[in-house]
Coordinates of C-alpha atoms and ligand atoms in Angstrom, one line a residue:
M1 CA 0.0 0.0 0.0
T2 CA 1.4 3.4 -0.8
G3 CA 0.2 6.7 0.7
R4 CA 0.4 10.2 -0.6
V5 CA 2.6 13.2 0.0
T6 CA 1.1 16.7 -0.3
L7 CA 3.6 19.5 -0.5
L8 CA 1.5 22.1 1.2
G9 CA 1.9 25.9 1.3
A10 CA 1.1 27.3 4.7
G11 CA 1.0 30.9 3.6
P12 CA 3.1 33.8 5.0
G13 CA 2.3 33.3 8.7
D14 CA -1.3 34.3 9.6
P15 CA -3.0 30.9 9.9
D16 CA -6.1 32.3 8.3
L17 CA -4.2 32.8 5.1
L18 CA -4.1 29.0 4.5
T19 CA -6.1 27.9 1.5
L20 CA -9.3 25.9 1.8
L21 CA -7.7 22.9 0.2
G22 CA -4.7 23.3 2.5
W23 CA -7.1 23.1 5.5
R24 CA -8.7 20.0 4.2
R25 CA -5.4 18.3 3.5
L26 CA -4.3 19.0 7.0
Q27 CA -7.5 17.5 8.4
E28 CA -6.9 14.3 6.3
A29 CA -3.2 14.0 7.2
T30 CA -1.9 11.1 9.3
V31 CA 1.6 12.5 9.4
V32 CA 2.7 16.2 9.2
L33 CA 6.3 17.3 8.7
Y34 CA 6.6 21.0 9.3
D35 CA 9.1 23.8 9.0
R36 CA 10.3 26.3 11.5
L37 CA 8.6 29.3 9.9
V38 CA 5.2 27.6 9.9
N39 CA 2.7 29.0 12.4
P40 CA 2.2 26.6 15.3
S41 CA -1.5 27.3 15.4
L42 CA -1.9 25.4 12.1
L43 CA -1.0 22.2 14.0
L44 CA -4.3 22.3 15.8
I45 CA -6.1 21.5 12.5
P46 CA -5.0 17.8 12.1
D47 CA -6.7 15.0 13.9
V48 CA -5.6 14.3 17.5
N49 CA -3.9 11.1 16.4
T50 CA -1.9 12.7 13.6
K51 CA 1.9 12.4 14.0
L52 CA 3.5 15.9 14.0
I53 CA 7.2 16.1 13.2
N54 CA 9.2 19.3 13.4
V55 CA 11.9 19.2 10.8
G56 CA 12.6 22.9 11.3
K57 CA 15.8 24.2 10.1
A58 CA 17.0 27.0 12.2
R59 CA 20.1 28.5 10.6
G60 CA 23.2 26.8 11.9
T61 CA 21.3 24.3 14.1
E62 CA 20.0 22.0 11.4
R63 CA 17.7 19.5 13.1
L64 CA 17.2 17.3 10.0
S65 CA 19.1 17.4 6.8
Q66 CA 17.4 17.7 3.5
D67 CA 18.3 14.2 2.7
Q68 CA 16.8 13.0 5.9
I69 CA 13.6 14.9 5.2
N70 CA 13.4 13.4 1.7
A71 CA 14.0 9.9 3.1
L72 CA 11.3 10.4 5.7
L73 CA 8.7 11.5 3.1
V74 CA 9.3 8.4 1.0
Q75 CA 9.4 6.1 4.0
Y76 CA 6.0 7.4 5.4
A77 CA 4.4 7.4 2.0
Q78 CA 5.5 3.8 1.3
A79 CA 4.1 2.8 4.7
G80 CA 0.7 4.0 3.5
E81 CA 0.5 7.3 5.5
V82 CA -1.3 10.4 4.3
V83 CA 1.6 12.8 4.5
V84 CA 1.6 16.5 4.5
R85 CA 4.8 18.4 4.1
L86 CA 3.9 21.8 5.5
K87 CA 6.1 24.6 4.1
A88 CA 6.1 28.3 4.6
G89 CA 4.5 30.5 1.9
D90 CA 4.3 28.7 -1.4
P91 CA 6.1 25.3 -1.5
Y92 CA 7.8 26.1 -4.8
V93 CA 9.1 29.5 -3.9
F94 CA 12.6 28.9 -2.6
G95 CA 12.8 26.6 0.5
R96 CA 13.7 23.6 -1.7
G97 CA 10.1 22.4 -2.3
G98 CA 10.9 21.7 -6.0
E99 CA 13.8 19.4 -4.9
E100 CA 11.5 17.5 -2.6
A101 CA 9.0 17.0 -5.4
Q102 CA 11.8 15.8 -7.7
Y103 CA 12.9 13.3 -5.1
L104 CA 9.3 12.0 -4.7
A105 CA 8.8 11.7 -8.4
A106 CA 12.1 9.8 -8.8
H107 CA 10.8 7.4 -6.1
H108 CA 7.4 7.0 -7.8
I109 CA 5.6 8.4 -4.8
N110 CA 2.0 9.6 -5.3
F111 CA 2.4 13.4 -4.6
E112 CA 0.8 16.7 -5.2
V113 CA 1.4 20.4 -4.6
V114 CA -1.1 22.6 -2.9
P115 CA -0.1 26.2 -3.5
G116 CA 0.2 28.7 -0.7
L117 CA 0.3 32.5 -0.6
T118 CA 3.9 33.4 -1.0
S119 CA 5.4 36.0 1.4
A120 CA 7.2 37.5 -1.7
I121 CA 3.8 39.0 -2.8
T122 CA 1.5 38.9 0.3
G123 CA 4.2 40.2 2.6
L124 CA 4.2 43.4 0.6
S125 CA 0.4 43.7 0.5
A126 CA 0.3 43.2 4.2
A127 CA 2.6 46.2 4.6
G128 CA 0.7 48.5 2.2
I129 CA 3.0 48.1 -0.8
P130 CA 1.3 47.1 -4.1
I131 CA 4.0 45.0 -5.9
T132 CA 3.0 46.5 -9.2
N133 CA 1.5 49.9 -10.1
R134 CA 0.8 51.4 -13.5
Q135 CA 2.8 54.5 -12.7
Y136 CA 5.8 52.9 -10.9
A137 CA 6.4 49.3 -11.7
S138 CA 5.3 47.1 -14.6
S139 CA 7.1 43.9 -13.4
F140 CA 8.4 42.3 -10.2
H141 CA 11.3 40.1 -9.6
V142 CA 11.8 37.7 -6.7
I143 CA 15.4 37.0 -5.9
T144 CA 17.2 34.9 -3.3
G145 CA 19.6 36.9 -1.2
Q146 CA 21.3 33.9 0.1
K147 CA 25.0 33.5 -0.9
R148 CA 25.3 30.8 -3.5
H149 CA 27.7 27.9 -3.3
G150 CA 31.0 28.3 -5.0
D151 CA 31.5 31.2 -7.4
Q152 CA 28.0 31.4 -8.6
Q153 CA 26.9 35.0 -8.4
L154 CA 23.7 37.0 -9.0
D155 CA 23.8 38.9 -12.3
W156 CA 24.0 42.3 -10.5
A157 CA 24.4 44.3 -13.8
N158 CA 21.2 42.9 -15.1
L159 CA 19.3 43.3 -11.8
A160 CA 20.4 46.9 -11.4
Q161 CA 18.8 47.8 -14.7
L162 CA 15.4 46.3 -14.1
E163 CA 12.6 48.9 -13.9
G164 CA 10.3 46.6 -11.8
T165 CA 10.0 46.0 -8.1
L166 CA 12.8 43.9 -6.7
V167 CA 12.0 41.5 -3.8
F168 CA 14.8 39.7 -2.0
L169 CA 14.0 36.7 0.2
M170 CA 16.5 35.2 2.7
G171 CA 18.5 38.4 2.3
M172 CA 18.9 39.8 5.8
A173 CA 22.4 38.6 6.3
E174 CA 23.4 40.0 3.0
L175 CA 21.6 43.3 3.1
P176 CA 24.6 45.6 3.0
E177 CA 26.1 43.6 0.1
I178 CA 22.8 43.6 -1.9
C179 CA 22.5 47.4 -1.6
R180 CA 26.2 47.9 -2.4
Q181 CA 26.1 45.7 -5.5
L182 CA 23.0 47.3 -6.9
I183 CA 24.4 50.9 -6.4
A184 CA 27.8 49.8 -7.8
H185 CA 26.0 48.5 -10.9
G186 CA 24.1 51.7 -11.6
K187 CA 21.0 51.6 -9.5
N188 CA 20.0 55.0 -8.1
P189 CA 21.1 55.1 -4.5
K190 CA 17.9 57.1 -3.7
T191 CA 15.7 54.2 -4.9
P192 CA 13.0 53.7 -2.2
T193 CA 13.6 50.6 -0.1
A194 CA 11.7 48.8 2.6
V195 CA 12.5 45.9 4.8
I196 CA 9.4 44.0 6.2
Q197 CA 9.9 41.4 9.0
W198 CA 7.4 38.7 10.0
A199 CA 4.7 40.0 7.6
T200 CA 1.1 39.2 8.4
Q201 CA 1.8 38.5 12.1
W202 CA 1.8 40.5 15.4
R203 CA 5.6 41.1 15.0
Q204 CA 5.3 42.5 11.5
K205 CA 7.5 45.6 11.3
M206 CA 8.8 47.7 8.5
A207 CA 11.7 50.0 8.0
L208 CA 11.5 52.5 5.2
G209 CA 14.4 54.3 3.5
D210 CA 16.5 54.5 0.4
L211 CA 18.9 52.0 -1.1
D212 CA 21.9 53.8 0.5
N213 CA 20.5 54.2 4.0
I214 CA 18.1 51.3 4.6
E215 CA 20.7 49.5 6.6
T216 CA 20.7 52.2 9.3
A217 CA 16.9 52.2 9.4
V218 CA 16.9 48.4 9.8
K219 CA 19.4 48.7 12.7
Q220 CA 17.4 51.4 14.4
K221 CA 14.3 49.3 14.3
R222 CA 16.2 46.2 15.2
L223 CA 14.6 44.2 12.4
A224 CA 15.7 40.6 11.8
A225 CA 15.0 37.6 9.6
P226 CA 12.6 36.4 8.3
A227 CA 12.2 39.5 6.3
L228 CA 11.6 40.8 2.8
I229 CA 13.8 43.4 1.2
V230 CA 11.7 45.5 -1.3
I231 CA 13.3 47.9 -3.7
G232 CA 11.4 50.2 -6.1
E233 CA 9.3 53.2 -6.6
V234 CA 6.2 51.4 -5.3
V235 CA 7.6 51.4 -1.7
P236 CA 6.5 55.0 -0.7
L237 CA 2.9 54.0 -1.4
A238 CA 3.1 52.4 2.0
H239 CA 2.8 55.8 3.6
Q240 CA -0.7 56.1 2.2
L241 CA -1.8 52.4 2.1
Q242 CA -0.5 50.9 5.3
V243 CA -3.5 49.9 7.4
K244 CA -3.3 50.0 11.2
R245 CA -5.9 48.6 13.4
S246 CA -6.4 49.2 17.1
L247 CA -4.9 45.8 18.2
S248 CA -2.2 45.5 15.5
A249 CA 1.0 44.1 17.0
R250 CA -0.9 42.7 20.0
H251 CA -0.3 39.0 20.6
I252 CA -2.9 37.2 22.7
L253 CA -2.6 33.7 24.0
A254 CA -5.9 31.9 24.2
P255 CA -7.3 28.5 24.9
S256 CA -7.5 26.5 21.7
N257 CA -11.3 26.0 22.2
L258 CA -11.9 29.8 22.5
D259 CA -15.4 30.8 21.4
R260 CA -15.1 31.5 17.6
S261 CA -17.1 34.7 17.7
L262 CA -14.8 36.3 20.3
L263 CA -11.7 35.0 18.4
F264 CA -12.9 36.5 15.1
K265 CA -13.7 39.9 16.8
L266 CA -10.2 40.0 18.3
Q267 CA -8.7 39.2 14.9
D268 CA -10.8 41.8 13.2
L269 CA -9.4 44.4 15.6
G270 CA -6.0 43.4 14.3
A271 CA -4.8 41.2 17.1
T272 CA -2.8 38.0 16.5
V273 CA -4.3 35.2 18.6
D274 CA -2.3 32.0 19.2
F275 CA -3.2 29.1 21.4
Y276 CA -2.3 26.9 24.3
V277 CA -3.8 23.4 23.9
T278 CA -6.9 22.9 26.0
S279 CA -8.0 19.5 27.3
Q280 CA -11.3 18.3 25.9
P281 CA -14.2 17.7 28.3
Q282 CA -15.9 14.3 28.1
R283 CA -19.0 13.1 29.7
V284 CA -18.6 10.4 32.3
K285 CA -20.9 7.6 31.4
K286 CA -22.7 6.3 34.5
P287 CA -26.3 6.1 35.7
L288 CA -28.0 9.4 36.5
P289 CA -28.9 10.2 40.1
D290 CA -32.5 9.8 41.3
F291 CA -33.7 13.4 41.0
S292 CA -36.8 12.8 43.1
K293 CA -34.6 12.6 46.2
F294 CA -33.6 16.2 46.0
R295 CA -35.1 19.7 46.3
Q296 CA -32.4 21.7 44.8
L297 CA -29.9 21.3 41.9
T298 CA -26.7 23.2 41.8
L299 CA -24.8 23.3 38.5
K300 CA -21.1 24.1 38.8
D301 CA -20.6 25.4 35.3
Y302 CA -21.7 25.4 31.7
F303 CA -20.3 22.0 30.8
S304 CA -22.1 20.4 33.8
Y305 CA -25.3 21.7 32.3
Q306 CA -24.4 20.6 28.7
Y307 CA -23.5 17.1 29.7
L308 CA -26.5 16.8 32.0
I309 CA -28.8 17.5 29.0
Q310 CA -26.8 15.0 26.9
A311 CA -27.1 12.3 29.6
L312 CA -30.9 13.0 29.9
N313 CA -31.2 12.8 26.1
A314 CA -29.3 9.5 26.0
Q315 CA -32.1 8.1 28.2
Q316 CA -34.9 9.6 26.0
L317 CA -35.4 12.3 28.7
D318 CA -35.1 16.0 28.6
I319 CA -34.9 19.0 30.9
R320 CA -38.5 18.4 32.2
A321 CA -37.0 15.5 34.2
L322 CA -35.7 18.2 36.4
A323 CA -39.2 19.8 37.0
G324 CA -39.7 20.5 40.7
L325 CA -36.0 21.1 41.4
Q326 CA -34.9 24.6 42.2
L327 CA -31.8 25.4 40.0
S328 CA -28.8 27.4 41.2
T329 CA -25.3 28.2 40.0
S330 CA -22.5 30.6 40.9
D331 CA -21.3 30.7 37.2
S332 CA -22.5 33.9 35.7
L333 CA -22.1 32.7 32.1
L334 CA -24.3 29.7 32.8
K335 CA -26.8 31.9 34.5
Q336 CA -27.1 34.2 31.5
T337 CA -27.5 31.2 29.2
L338 CA -30.2 29.5 31.2
Q339 CA -32.1 32.7 31.7
R340 CA -32.1 33.3 28.0
Q341 CA -33.6 29.8 27.5
G342 CA -36.4 30.7 29.9
L343 CA -35.2 29.0 33.0
Q344 CA -35.4 30.5 36.5
I345 CA -32.0 30.0 38.2
A346 CA -30.9 31.3 41.6
D347 CA -27.5 32.7 42.6
D348 CA -25.5 30.2 44.5
A349 CA -23.1 32.0 46.7
S350 CA -22.3 29.1 49.1
S351 CA -22.1 26.0 47.0
T352 CA -19.4 24.3 49.0
N353 CA -21.7 24.2 52.1
F354 CA -24.4 22.4 50.1
L355 CA -22.3 19.3 50.2
N356 CA -23.7 18.9 53.7
D357 CA -27.2 19.5 52.6
A358 CA -28.6 16.1 51.6
K359 CA -31.5 17.7 49.7
T360 CA -29.2 19.5 47.3
L361 CA -27.7 17.7 44.4
I362 CA -24.5 19.2 43.0
I363 CA -23.5 18.4 39.4
G364 CA -20.0 19.4 38.3
P365 CA -16.7 18.1 37.0
Q366 CA -15.5 14.7 38.2
D367 CA -13.4 15.5 41.3
L368 CA -11.9 12.4 42.9
Q369 CA -11.5 14.2 46.2
I370 CA -15.3 14.8 46.5
T371 CA -17.0 11.6 47.6
A372 CA -20.2 13.1 49.0
A373 CA -23.3 11.2 48.0
N374 CA -25.0 14.4 46.7
Y375 CA -22.1 15.3 44.4
Y376 CA -22.4 13.9 40.9
G377 CA -19.3 14.3 38.7
I378 CA -20.6 14.4 35.1
Y379 CA -17.5 15.1 33.0
T380 CA -13.7 14.8 33.1
Y381 CA -11.0 16.3 30.9
Q382 CA -9.2 14.3 28.3
R383 CA -5.7 15.6 27.7
R384 CA -4.4 16.1 24.2
E385 CA -0.7 15.2 24.0
L386 CA 0.3 18.2 22.0
T387 CA 2.4 21.2 23.1
L388 CA 2.7 24.0 20.6
E389 CA 6.1 25.6 20.4
Q390 CA 5.2 29.0 21.7
N391 CA 7.4 31.4 23.6
L392 CA 5.6 33.0 26.5
A393 CA 7.8 36.1 26.2
D394 CA 6.1 36.7 22.8
F395 CA 2.7 37.4 24.3
Q396 CA 1.2 40.4 26.0
A397 CA -1.9 38.8 27.3
V398 CA -3.6 35.5 28.0
I399 CA -7.3 34.5 28.2
F400 CA -8.7 31.9 30.6
T401 CA -12.3 30.9 30.3
C402 CA -12.4 28.2 33.0
S403 CA -10.1 26.8 35.7
Q404 CA -9.1 23.9 33.5
D405 CA -7.6 26.4 31.1
V406 CA -5.3 27.5 33.9
L407 CA -4.1 23.9 34.3
D408 CA -3.6 23.5 30.6
F409 CA -1.6 26.8 30.4
R410 CA 0.6 25.7 33.3
R411 CA 1.3 22.4 31.5
D412 CA 2.2 24.1 28.2
F413 CA 4.8 26.5 29.7
S414 CA 7.6 25.5 31.9
K415 CA 7.8 28.7 34.0
P416 CA 4.5 30.3 33.9
E417 CA 5.0 31.8 37.3
S418 CA 7.2 34.5 35.9
A419 CA 4.8 35.9 33.4
S420 CA 4.8 39.2 35.2
W421 CA 4.6 41.3 32.0
M422 CA 1.3 39.7 30.9
V423 CA -2.3 40.8 31.4
A424 CA -4.6 37.9 32.2
F425 CA -8.2 38.0 31.2
V426 CA -10.5 35.7 33.2
T427 CA -14.2 35.2 32.5
S428 CA -15.4 35.1 36.1
S429 CA -14.4 36.7 39.4
K430 CA -14.2 33.2 40.8
M431 CA -11.3 32.4 38.6
Q432 CA -9.2 35.2 40.0
A433 CA -8.1 32.8 42.8
A434 CA -7.0 30.2 40.2
V435 CA -4.5 32.6 38.6
K436 CA -3.3 34.3 41.8
T437 CA -0.1 32.3 42.0
L438 CA 0.9 33.2 38.5
A439 CA 2.0 36.7 39.3
F440 CA 0.5 38.4 36.2
K441 CA 0.9 42.1 35.8
K442 CA -2.8 42.5 36.0
V443 CA -5.9 40.3 36.1
V444 CA -8.9 41.6 34.4
V445 CA -12.3 40.0 34.9
L446 CA -14.4 39.9 31.8
N447 CA -17.8 39.7 33.3
G448 CA -20.7 41.9 32.3
D449 CA -22.0 41.6 28.8
L450 CA -20.7 38.5 27.0
L451 CA -21.1 40.3 23.7
N452 CA -18.7 43.1 24.7
M453 CA -15.8 41.0 25.9
E454 CA -13.6 42.1 23.0
Q455 CA -14.3 45.8 23.8
L456 CA -13.0 45.2 27.4
I457 CA -9.9 43.5 25.9
L458 CA -9.4 46.4 23.5
E459 CA -9.7 49.0 26.3
E460 CA -7.1 47.1 28.3
L461 CA -4.6 46.4 25.5
K462 CA -4.7 49.4 23.2
H463 CA -2.2 51.2 25.4
E464 CA 0.0 48.2 26.1
Ligands
SAH501 N1 8.3 29.5 0.4 C1 8.4 30.7 1.1 C2 9.8 31.3 1.1 C3 10.8 30.4 1.8 S1 12.4 31.1 2.0 C4 7.4 31.7 0.6 O1 6.8 31.4 -0.5 O2 7.1 32.7 1.2 C5 12.3 31.8 3.5 C6 12.3 33.3 3.4 O3 11.0 33.8 3.1 C7 12.7 34.1 4.6 O4 14.1 34.2 4.7 C8 12.0 35.5 4.3 O5 12.8 36.2 3.4 C9 10.8 35.1 3.6 N2 9.6 35.0 4.5 C10 8.8 34.0 4.7 N3 7.8 34.3 5.5 C11 7.9 35.6 5.8 C12 7.2 36.6 6.5 N4 6.1 36.2 7.2 N5 7.6 37.9 6.6 C13 8.8 38.2 5.9 N6 9.5 37.4 5.2 C14 9.1 36.1 5.1

């Protein structure tokens, strides 16, 4: 049995810039081999059982050689796996995608290429530079800035004469040399030049200048690879066309199951949201309690309610099985939800005491320490064995929507206690205690109107 290899373009960085076919291929994959530049959030798309392999090549510290990568692709395909080789940008724009394809073809492997948005074009759009323009550039040229092996040189005389926009990839180490050569071969030293780092992400930054002074601008702004060097008369259009949004450059860490509408609102405000991996809640399958023995039902949180309904449904019952019980909760989100559904629900300020009240049934997460007869654990958390390679220092804020999120966050980061520069957003005042030991700069409670959460986040982060 032979499998398939998809050389898949991940796009320039923002995970939403993946193509629809790319998204489907990631869902179908049984093995994913990914590069260093690929956004870790894309690794949440594959199935839980998919094997994820980082073959990332940081300059100097090569983790896997190209030969090893080629061999792995063939090996997995021959073992019948559905392999995705996830590469930054478009697979065939530098980055040796073509060589991988040739190797697969030579080994008669069933393979395909799914194009991605290349940083060479989209990186410019994201920074407000149209790569062509009727007035300023009728062509564009994408060039590698990396030193070639041996004596092979770029044709500088030719490049310097081109009228169109020049875009150098992998050129940061050679920036002074690139500028020097172009000027030496006749390009006007006052040609507008831009350097754009990490396009389409929170750390996107641009330096603007001319061919003869861009190096200073880059140093002042401390820009580094990965970056694009853009040379041509289209560059100054950025002054007019660069779009800034109120949360641009803000990087928020969120639970991977964050409510999509909140996620989209934050993204539309310009924030980059990346994720820590949340455990999945799962209903504990066991007989339901005899409701007739109780007078009151306390629900710990939203999942308790959701799984209770599920358990009732599984027995051909519905919420009317709870008729006669007085409902209470201390979870403000659950309270709002139930009230909207037309249920009366009381505040429960003292739920722990109810353990002693035999007439009150408490339904909540399975907690092995609670053995009281009137506590019914209805769900547990299933951990997903995936840690995304994120660096806590790269985030300005973190969102917690339940106390399990805090545990998951602690698991993903080795020293979360020292995140003293971060603002933490929690969705209930009850959760303030759960994050207390983490020494965040500030803890903001997002209660009040559910629909306005992103406004509260905006208020807090716009001055960060
Ligand atoms: N296949 C990729 C390019 C791979 S070569 C593509 O189509 O985009 C790697 C180089 O791409 C980096 O050195 C950098 O010059 C450029 N690059 C990739 N992503 C980038 C980004 N988000 N911002 C700026 N440059 C990027």
